PDB file of C-alpha atoms in Angstrom:
ATOM      1  CA  MET Q 192     146.511  63.368 109.161  1.00  0.00           C
ATOM      2  CA  GLY Q 193     149.870  64.424 110.601  1.00  0.00           C
ATOM      3  CA  ARG Q 194     150.775  67.340 112.771  1.00  0.00           C
ATOM      4  CA  THR Q 195     151.499  70.666 111.157  1.00  0.00           C
ATOM      5  CA  ASP Q 196     154.423  72.991 111.767  1.00  0.00           C
ATOM      6  CA  ARG Q 197     151.941  75.317 113.471  1.00  0.00           C
ATOM      7  CA  GLN Q 198     150.963  72.574 115.920  1.00  0.00           C
ATOM      8  CA  ASP Q 199     154.619  71.766 116.587  1.00  0.00           C
ATOM      9  CA  ASP Q 200     155.270  75.468 117.246  1.00  0.00           C
ATOM     10  CA  ALA Q 201     152.261  75.694 119.587  1.00  0.00           C
ATOM     11  CA  LYS Q 202     153.447  72.603 121.461  1.00  0.00           C
ATOM     12  CA  SER Q 203     156.977  74.021 121.751  1.00  0.00           C
ATOM     13  CA  VAL Q 204     155.687  77.327 123.136  1.00  0.00           C
ATOM     14  CA  ALA Q 205     153.416  75.588 125.674  1.00  0.00           C
ATOM     15  CA  LEU Q 206     156.210  73.281 126.861  1.00  0.00           C
ATOM     16  CA  LYS Q 207     158.629  76.215 127.092  1.00  0.00           C
ATOM     17  CA  PHE Q 208     155.993  77.983 129.229  1.00  0.00           C
ATOM     18  CA  VAL Q 209     155.955  74.964 131.578  1.00  0.00           C
ATOM     19  CA  GLU Q 210     159.762  74.915 131.644  1.00  0.00           C
ATOM     20  CA  VAL Q 211     159.853  78.588 132.647  1.00  0.00           C
ATOM     21  CA  ILE Q 212     157.154  78.015 135.299  1.00  0.00           C
ATOM     22  CA  ASN Q 213     159.237  75.149 136.698  1.00  0.00           C
ATOM     23  CA  ALA Q 214     162.234  77.487 136.853  1.00  0.00           C
ATOM     24  CA  GLY Q 215     160.157  80.005 138.845  1.00  0.00           C
ATOM     25  CA  ASP Q 216     161.099  82.631 136.247  1.00  0.00           C
ATOM     26  CA  SER Q 217     158.366  85.289 136.303  1.00  0.00           C
ATOM     27  CA  GLU Q 218     160.321  87.533 133.900  1.00  0.00           C
ATOM     28  CA  GLY Q 219     160.665  84.649 131.448  1.00  0.00           C
ATOM     29  CA  LEU Q 220     156.915  84.035 131.645  1.00  0.00           C
ATOM     30  CA  VAL Q 221     156.150  87.657 130.809  1.00  0.00           C
ATOM     31  CA  LYS Q 222     158.210  87.259 127.618  1.00  0.00           C
ATOM     32  CA  LEU Q 223     156.140  84.218 126.610  1.00  0.00           C
ATOM     33  CA  GLN Q 224     152.738  85.822 127.316  1.00  0.00           C
ATOM     34  CA  ALA Q 225     150.635  87.798 124.866  1.00  0.00           C
ATOM     35  CA  GLU Q 226     150.016  91.371 125.933  1.00  0.00           C
ATOM     36  CA  ASP Q 227     146.358  90.520 126.649  1.00  0.00           C
ATOM     37  CA  PHE Q 228     147.251  87.263 128.461  1.00  0.00           C
ATOM     38  CA  THR Q 229     144.364  85.596 130.318  1.00  0.00           C
ATOM     39  CA  LEU Q 230     144.717  83.108 133.182  1.00  0.00           C
ATOM     40  CA  ILE Q 231     141.713  81.029 134.225  1.00  0.00           C
ATOM     41  CA  ASP Q 232     142.320  79.119 137.439  1.00  0.00           C
ATOM     42  CA  MET Q 233     140.770  75.872 138.710  1.00  0.00           C
ATOM     43  CA  ALA Q 234     137.865  77.771 140.279  1.00  0.00           C
ATOM     44  CA  GLY Q 235     137.120  79.523 136.979  1.00  0.00           C
ATOM     45  CA  ASP Q 236     138.393  82.884 138.221  1.00  0.00           C
ATOM     46  CA  VAL Q 237     139.767  84.998 135.377  1.00  0.00           C
ATOM     47  CA  SER Q 238     142.863  87.198 135.612  1.00  0.00           C
ATOM     48  CA  ARG Q 239     143.953  89.384 132.737  1.00  0.00           C
ATOM     49  CA  GLY Q 240     147.430  90.747 132.209  1.00  0.00           C
ATOM     50  CA  ARG Q 241     150.934  89.485 132.786  1.00  0.00           C
ATOM     51  CA  ASP Q 242     151.205  90.113 136.532  1.00  0.00           C
ATOM     52  CA  GLY Q 243     150.743  87.625 139.337  1.00  0.00           C
ATOM     53  CA  TRP Q 244     153.379  84.962 138.724  1.00  0.00           C
ATOM     54  CA  GLU Q 245     155.963  86.583 140.965  1.00  0.00           C
ATOM     55  CA  ASP Q 246     153.572  86.525 143.931  1.00  0.00           C
ATOM     56  CA  TYR Q 247     152.703  82.857 143.318  1.00  0.00           C
ATOM     57  CA  PHE Q 248     156.364  81.873 143.008  1.00  0.00           C
ATOM     58  CA  SER Q 249     157.156  83.780 146.217  1.00  0.00           C
ATOM     59  CA  ALA Q 250     154.409  81.935 148.079  1.00  0.00           C
ATOM     60  CA  TYR Q 251     155.164  78.539 146.461  1.00  0.00           C
ATOM     61  CA  PRO Q 252     158.842  78.533 145.409  1.00  0.00           C
ATOM     62  CA  LYS Q 253     158.879  74.745 144.900  1.00  0.00           C
ATOM     63  CA  TYR Q 254     155.894  74.730 142.515  1.00  0.00           C
ATOM     64  CA  ARG Q 255     156.539  72.411 139.569  1.00  0.00           C
ATOM     65  CA  ILE Q 256     154.494  70.937 136.737  1.00  0.00           C
ATOM     66  CA  GLN Q 257     155.123  67.336 135.689  1.00  0.00           C
ATOM     67  CA  VAL Q 258     153.999  66.762 132.102  1.00  0.00           C
ATOM     68  CA  ASP Q 259     152.584  63.289 131.470  1.00  0.00           C
ATOM     69  CA  HIS Q 260     150.894  63.822 128.110  1.00  0.00           C
ATOM     70  CA  VAL Q 261     150.416  66.564 125.500  1.00  0.00           C
ATOM     71  CA  LEU Q 262     147.471  66.885 123.096  1.00  0.00           C
ATOM     72  CA  MET Q 263     147.142  69.432 120.310  1.00  0.00           C
ATOM     73  CA  SER Q 264     144.472  70.891 118.085  1.00  0.00           C
ATOM     74  CA  GLY Q 265     145.465  73.825 115.911  1.00  0.00           C
ATOM     75  CA  ASP Q 266     146.786  76.597 118.142  1.00  0.00           C
ATOM     76  CA  ARG Q 267     145.501  74.947 121.320  1.00  0.00           C
ATOM     77  CA  VAL Q 268     147.570  72.649 123.480  1.00  0.00           C
ATOM     78  CA  ALA Q 269     146.363  70.509 126.385  1.00  0.00           C
ATOM     79  CA  ILE Q 270     148.889  69.281 128.918  1.00  0.00           C
ATOM     80  CA  VAL Q 271     147.957  66.475 131.301  1.00  0.00           C
ATOM     81  CA  GLY Q 272     150.041  66.003 134.410  1.00  0.00           C
ATOM     82  CA  LYS Q 273     150.580  66.665 138.073  1.00  0.00           C
ATOM     83  CA  THR Q 274     152.010  69.380 140.266  1.00  0.00           C
ATOM     84  CA  THR Q 275     154.232  69.465 143.292  1.00  0.00           C
ATOM     85  CA  GLY Q 276     154.783  72.339 145.671  1.00  0.00           C
ATOM     86  CA  SER Q 277     151.506  74.130 144.919  1.00  0.00           C
ATOM     87  CA  HIS Q 278     148.866  75.565 147.249  1.00  0.00           C
ATOM     88  CA  VAL Q 279     147.212  72.112 147.348  1.00  0.00           C
ATOM     89  CA  PRO Q 280     148.159  69.963 150.380  1.00  0.00           C
ATOM     90  CA  PRO Q 281     150.760  67.332 149.349  1.00  0.00           C
ATOM     91  CA  GLU Q 282     148.602  64.342 150.321  1.00  0.00           C
ATOM     92  CA  ILE Q 283     145.939  65.553 147.874  1.00  0.00           C
ATOM     93  CA  GLU Q 284     148.317  66.937 145.262  1.00  0.00           C
ATOM     94  CA  GLU Q 285     149.951  63.520 144.770  1.00  0.00           C
ATOM     95  CA  LYS Q 286     146.545  62.050 143.837  1.00  0.00           C
ATOM     96  CA  GLU Q 287     145.363  64.989 141.733  1.00  0.00           C
ATOM     97  CA  THR Q 288     145.423  65.075 137.932  1.00  0.00           C
ATOM     98  CA  VAL Q 289     145.662  68.503 136.329  1.00  0.00           C
ATOM     99  CA  ILE Q 290     145.008  69.623 132.769  1.00  0.00           C
ATOM    100  CA  TRP Q 291     146.380  72.910 131.523  1.00  0.00           C
ATOM    101  CA  THR Q 292     145.155  74.307 128.218  1.00  0.00           C
ATOM    102  CA  ALA Q 293     147.100  76.920 126.329  1.00  0.00           C
ATOM    103  CA  GLU Q 294     145.935  79.031 123.430  1.00  0.00           C
ATOM    104  CA  ILE Q 295     148.960  80.077 121.409  1.00  0.00           C
ATOM    105  CA  ARG Q 296     148.788  83.225 119.288  1.00  0.00           C
ATOM    106  CA  ASP Q 297     151.705  84.648 117.302  1.00  0.00           C
ATOM    107  CA  GLY Q 298     154.129  82.412 119.186  1.00  0.00           C
ATOM    108  CA  LEU Q 299     152.927  83.580 122.615  1.00  0.00           C
ATOM    109  CA  VAL Q 300     150.589  82.144 125.250  1.00  0.00           C
ATOM    110  CA  ALA Q 301     147.349  84.122 125.003  1.00  0.00           C
ATOM    111  CA  GLU Q 302     145.347  82.012 127.463  1.00  0.00           C
ATOM    112  CA  TRP Q 303     146.328  79.517 130.168  1.00  0.00           C
ATOM    113  CA  GLN Q 304     143.495  77.594 131.825  1.00  0.00           C
ATOM    114  CA  ILE Q 305     143.763  75.061 134.623  1.00  0.00           C
ATOM    115  CA  TYR Q 306     141.420  72.119 135.211  1.00  0.00           C
ATOM    116  CA  SER Q 307     141.722  69.724 138.125  1.00  0.00           C
ATOM    117  CA  ASP Q 308     140.064  66.671 139.609  1.00  0.00           C
ATOM    118  CA  ILE Q 309     140.845  67.988 143.103  1.00  0.00           C
ATOM    119  CA  GLU Q 310     137.499  66.919 144.575  1.00  0.00           C
ATOM    120  CA  GLU Q 311     138.093  63.341 143.415  1.00  0.00           C
ATOM    121  CA  ALA Q 312     141.689  63.551 144.686  1.00  0.00           C
ATOM    122  CA  LYS Q 313     140.386  64.605 148.113  1.00  0.00           C
ATOM    123  CA  LYS Q 314     138.087  61.559 148.170  1.00  0.00           C
ATOM    124  CA  ARG Q 315     140.961  59.257 147.186  1.00  0.00           C
ATOM    125  CA  ALA Q 316     143.155  60.763 149.912  1.00  0.00           C
ATOM    126  CA  GLN Q 317     140.409  60.270 152.542  1.00  0.00           C
ATOM    127  CA  LYS Q 318     140.002  56.610 151.571  1.00  0.00           C
ATOM    128  CA  GLN Q 319     143.685  55.988 152.284  1.00  0.00           C
ATOM    129  CA  GLU Q 320     143.635  57.551 155.758  1.00  0.00           C
TER     130      GLU Q 320
END
C-alpha cells in the first residue's frame, strides 16, 4: 500500500518544522504550531502552548537536528536522527540517537515528542574514555 497525499503533507510539515528549528526561527515555529501545541521532552515533561523556543534558541543557538530517517503512519511522523549544539554534552550527543514524533493536524504540528537513548549514549561515551 502506497503513501497517501495526507502522509506526504504530514511529512512535509514535520520536515519544515525541523528546517525552521535548524534556522533558530522561533517566529517561524509559532506559525507551524497548532494553537494547542504540546511539547513532550525526553524526560516526559509536558509543555503546552507555543512559547519556549526563543529561550531554548537563546541558550543553544547552534542547536541543529540531523534527519537520518523518516517514518509515517497517517498524520503521525517519526524522525530518527541526531542533534548537535543541544544541552547534551558533545561527547554524549555524538553517540546519542534521537526520535522525534510529530502529530500533524490541519497542516500544523499539534504535538512534538522527543525520545532519546541518552543513557545508552552515556555508557558508550564512558567506554571510549
